CSV table of C-alpha atoms and ligand atoms in Angstrom, one decimal:
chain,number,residue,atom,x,y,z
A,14,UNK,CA,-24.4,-84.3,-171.4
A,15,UNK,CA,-24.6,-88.1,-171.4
A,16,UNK,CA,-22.0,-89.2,-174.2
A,17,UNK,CA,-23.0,-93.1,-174.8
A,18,UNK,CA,-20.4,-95.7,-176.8
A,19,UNK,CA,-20.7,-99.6,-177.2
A,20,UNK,CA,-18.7,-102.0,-179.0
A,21,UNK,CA,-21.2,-105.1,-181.1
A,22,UNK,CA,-21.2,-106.6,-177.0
A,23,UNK,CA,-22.7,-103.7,-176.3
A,24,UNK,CA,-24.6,-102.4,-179.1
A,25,UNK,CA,-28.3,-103.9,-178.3
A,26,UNK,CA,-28.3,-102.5,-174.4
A,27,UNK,CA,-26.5,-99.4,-175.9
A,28,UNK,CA,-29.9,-98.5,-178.0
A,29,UNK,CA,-32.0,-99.4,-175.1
A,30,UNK,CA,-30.2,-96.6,-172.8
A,31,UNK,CA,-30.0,-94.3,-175.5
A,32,UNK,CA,-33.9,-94.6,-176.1
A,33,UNK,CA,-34.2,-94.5,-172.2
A,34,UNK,CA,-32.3,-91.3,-171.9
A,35,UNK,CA,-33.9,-90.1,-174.4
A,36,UNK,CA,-37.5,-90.5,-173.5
A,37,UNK,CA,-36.4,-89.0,-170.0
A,38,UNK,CA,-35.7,-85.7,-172.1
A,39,UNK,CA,-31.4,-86.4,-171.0
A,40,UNK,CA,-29.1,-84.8,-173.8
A,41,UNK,CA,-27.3,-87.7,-175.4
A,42,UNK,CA,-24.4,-88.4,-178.0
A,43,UNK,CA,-24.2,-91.2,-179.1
A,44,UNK,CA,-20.7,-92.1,-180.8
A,45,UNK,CA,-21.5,-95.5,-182.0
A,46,UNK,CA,-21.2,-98.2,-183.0
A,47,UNK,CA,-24.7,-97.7,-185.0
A,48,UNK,CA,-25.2,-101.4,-186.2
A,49,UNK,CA,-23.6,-104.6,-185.0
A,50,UNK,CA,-20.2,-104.8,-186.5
A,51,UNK,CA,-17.4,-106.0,-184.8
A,52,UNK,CA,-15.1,-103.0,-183.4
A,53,UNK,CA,-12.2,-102.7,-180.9
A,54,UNK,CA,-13.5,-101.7,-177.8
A,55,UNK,CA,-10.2,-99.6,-176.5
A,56,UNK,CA,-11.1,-97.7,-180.3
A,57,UNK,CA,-14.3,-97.0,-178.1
A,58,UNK,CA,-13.5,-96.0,-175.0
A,59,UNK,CA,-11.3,-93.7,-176.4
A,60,UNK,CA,-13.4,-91.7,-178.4
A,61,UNK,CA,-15.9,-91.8,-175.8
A,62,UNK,CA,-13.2,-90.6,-173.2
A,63,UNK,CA,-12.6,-87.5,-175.4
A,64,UNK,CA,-15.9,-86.1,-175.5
A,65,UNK,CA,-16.4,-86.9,-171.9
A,66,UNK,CA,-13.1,-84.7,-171.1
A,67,UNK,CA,-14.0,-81.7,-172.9
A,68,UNK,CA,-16.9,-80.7,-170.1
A,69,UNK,CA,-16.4,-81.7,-166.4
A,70,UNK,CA,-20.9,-81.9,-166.3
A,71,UNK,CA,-20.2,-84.8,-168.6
A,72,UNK,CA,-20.6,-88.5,-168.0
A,73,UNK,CA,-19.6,-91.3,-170.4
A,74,UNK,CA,-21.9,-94.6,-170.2
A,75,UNK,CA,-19.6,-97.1,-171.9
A,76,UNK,CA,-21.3,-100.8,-172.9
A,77,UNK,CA,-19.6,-104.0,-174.1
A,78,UNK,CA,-20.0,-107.9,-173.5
A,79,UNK,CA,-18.8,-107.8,-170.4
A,80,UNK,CA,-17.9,-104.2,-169.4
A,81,UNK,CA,-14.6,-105.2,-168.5
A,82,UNK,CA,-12.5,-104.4,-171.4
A,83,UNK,CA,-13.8,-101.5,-171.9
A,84,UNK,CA,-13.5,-100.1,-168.5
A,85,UNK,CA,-10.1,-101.4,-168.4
A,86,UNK,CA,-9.7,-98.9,-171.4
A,87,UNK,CA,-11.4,-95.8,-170.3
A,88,UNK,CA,-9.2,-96.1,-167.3
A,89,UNK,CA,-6.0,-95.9,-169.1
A,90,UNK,CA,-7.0,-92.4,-170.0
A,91,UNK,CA,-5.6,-89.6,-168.0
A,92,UNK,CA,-8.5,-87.5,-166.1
A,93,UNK,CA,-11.1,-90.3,-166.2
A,94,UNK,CA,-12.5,-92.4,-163.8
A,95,UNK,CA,-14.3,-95.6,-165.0
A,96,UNK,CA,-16.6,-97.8,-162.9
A,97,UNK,CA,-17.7,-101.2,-164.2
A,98,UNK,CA,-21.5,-102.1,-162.6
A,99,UNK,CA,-23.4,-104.6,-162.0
A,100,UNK,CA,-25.8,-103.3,-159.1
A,101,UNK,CA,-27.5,-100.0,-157.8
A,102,UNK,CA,-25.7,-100.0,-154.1
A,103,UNK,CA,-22.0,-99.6,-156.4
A,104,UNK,CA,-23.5,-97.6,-158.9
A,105,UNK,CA,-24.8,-94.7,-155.9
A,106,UNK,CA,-21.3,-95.4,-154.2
A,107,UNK,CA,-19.0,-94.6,-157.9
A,108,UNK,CA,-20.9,-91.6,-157.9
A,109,UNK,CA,-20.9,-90.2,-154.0
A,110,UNK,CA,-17.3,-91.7,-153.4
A,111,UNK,CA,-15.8,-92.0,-156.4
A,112,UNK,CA,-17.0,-89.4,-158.4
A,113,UNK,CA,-17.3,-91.4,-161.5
A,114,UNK,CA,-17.0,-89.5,-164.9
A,115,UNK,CA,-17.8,-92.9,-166.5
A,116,UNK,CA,-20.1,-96.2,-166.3
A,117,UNK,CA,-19.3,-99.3,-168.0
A,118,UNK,CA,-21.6,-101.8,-168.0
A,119,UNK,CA,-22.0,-105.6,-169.2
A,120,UNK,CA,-24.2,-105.9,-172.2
A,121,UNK,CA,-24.4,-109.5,-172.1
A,122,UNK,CA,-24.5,-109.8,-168.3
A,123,UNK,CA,-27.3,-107.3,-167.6
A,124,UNK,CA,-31.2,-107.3,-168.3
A,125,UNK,CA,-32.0,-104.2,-169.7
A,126,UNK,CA,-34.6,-103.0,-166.2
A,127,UNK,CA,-31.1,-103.6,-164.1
A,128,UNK,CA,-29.3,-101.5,-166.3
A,129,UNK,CA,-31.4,-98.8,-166.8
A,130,UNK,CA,-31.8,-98.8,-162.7
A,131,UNK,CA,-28.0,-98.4,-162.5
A,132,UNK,CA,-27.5,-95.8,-165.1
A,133,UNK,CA,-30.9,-94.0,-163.6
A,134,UNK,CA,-29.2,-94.1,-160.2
A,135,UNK,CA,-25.9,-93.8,-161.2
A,136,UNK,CA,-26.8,-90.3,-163.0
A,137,UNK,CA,-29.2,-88.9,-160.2
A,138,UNK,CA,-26.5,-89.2,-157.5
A,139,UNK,CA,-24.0,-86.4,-156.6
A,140,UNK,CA,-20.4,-86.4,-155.5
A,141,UNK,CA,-19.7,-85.8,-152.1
A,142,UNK,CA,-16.7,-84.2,-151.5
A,143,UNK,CA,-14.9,-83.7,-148.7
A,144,UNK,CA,-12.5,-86.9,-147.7
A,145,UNK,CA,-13.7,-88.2,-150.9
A,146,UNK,CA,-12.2,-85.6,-153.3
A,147,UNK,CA,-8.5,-86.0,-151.4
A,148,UNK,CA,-9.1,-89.9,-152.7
A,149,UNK,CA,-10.1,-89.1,-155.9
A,150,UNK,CA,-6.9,-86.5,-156.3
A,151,UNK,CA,-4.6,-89.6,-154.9
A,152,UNK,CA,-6.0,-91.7,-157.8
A,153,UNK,CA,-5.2,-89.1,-160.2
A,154,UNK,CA,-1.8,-88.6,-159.2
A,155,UNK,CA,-1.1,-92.2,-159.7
A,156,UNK,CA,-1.3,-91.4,-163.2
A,157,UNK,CA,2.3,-91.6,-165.6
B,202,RB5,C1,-16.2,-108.8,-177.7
B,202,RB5,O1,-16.4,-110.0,-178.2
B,202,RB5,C2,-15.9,-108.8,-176.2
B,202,RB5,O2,-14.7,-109.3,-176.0
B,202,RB5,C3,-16.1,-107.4,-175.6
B,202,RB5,O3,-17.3,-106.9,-175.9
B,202,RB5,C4,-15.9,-107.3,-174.1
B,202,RB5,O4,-16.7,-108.2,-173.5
B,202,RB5,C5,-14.5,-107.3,-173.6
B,202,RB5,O5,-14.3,-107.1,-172.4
């Protein structure tokens, strides 16, 4: 399951991936924000975070202004591994290499086609393993 979360930086490219995913026939929560108010994004990230932890099939897609804070965020969360995006080469590599559990991306920095390439790529792309996974265990360790 795709679970999707945008602060009012996000909320306009958050719609467009949900209808996106939607259309494509993904299964997709959506945990807000539903119209543009402003929020915290950490408040976001969080409760995106959560949801994405309770199923290791499940990846969080995580949208404000710039992506920043709110990859900064998800990253202070024990277990999850946040990638901020701006291009399709990273967006293959956080999934093969890193083994992303969650996107972030720039609402005001992206078009919506550019997005919707990333999170199309990002999601069609598998893990690979190997020398990869003993990385991915080092960057968990590192956390207190
Ligand atoms: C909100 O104005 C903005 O700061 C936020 O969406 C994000 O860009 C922070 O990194």
């Amino acid at each position: 399951m795709i679970i999707l979360g945008a602060d009012h930086g996000g909320y306009m490219l958050k719609e467009h991936v949900k209808s996106a995913l939607l259309e494509k026939g993904v299964e997709v929560t959506d945990i807000g924000i539903f119209e543009v108010h402003a929020v915290d994004y950490p408040d976001v990230a969080q409760a995106v975070c959560q949801v994405v932890l309770e199923n290791e099939d499940n990846k969080g897609i995580l949208i404000c202004g710039t992506g920043i804070g709110i990859s900064m965020a998800a990253n202070k969360v024990n277990g999850i591994r946040c990638a901020l995006l701006s291009d399709c080469y990273s967006a293959r590599m956080a999934a093969e290499h890193n083994n992303a559990n969650v996107i972030a991306l720039g609402g005001r920095v992206l078009g919506v086609d550019l997005a919707m390439e990333i999170v199309n790529t990002f999601l069609a792309t598998k893990f690979q393993g190997e020398r990869h996974q003993k990385r991915v265990d080092k960057m968990h360790a590192l956390e207190i």
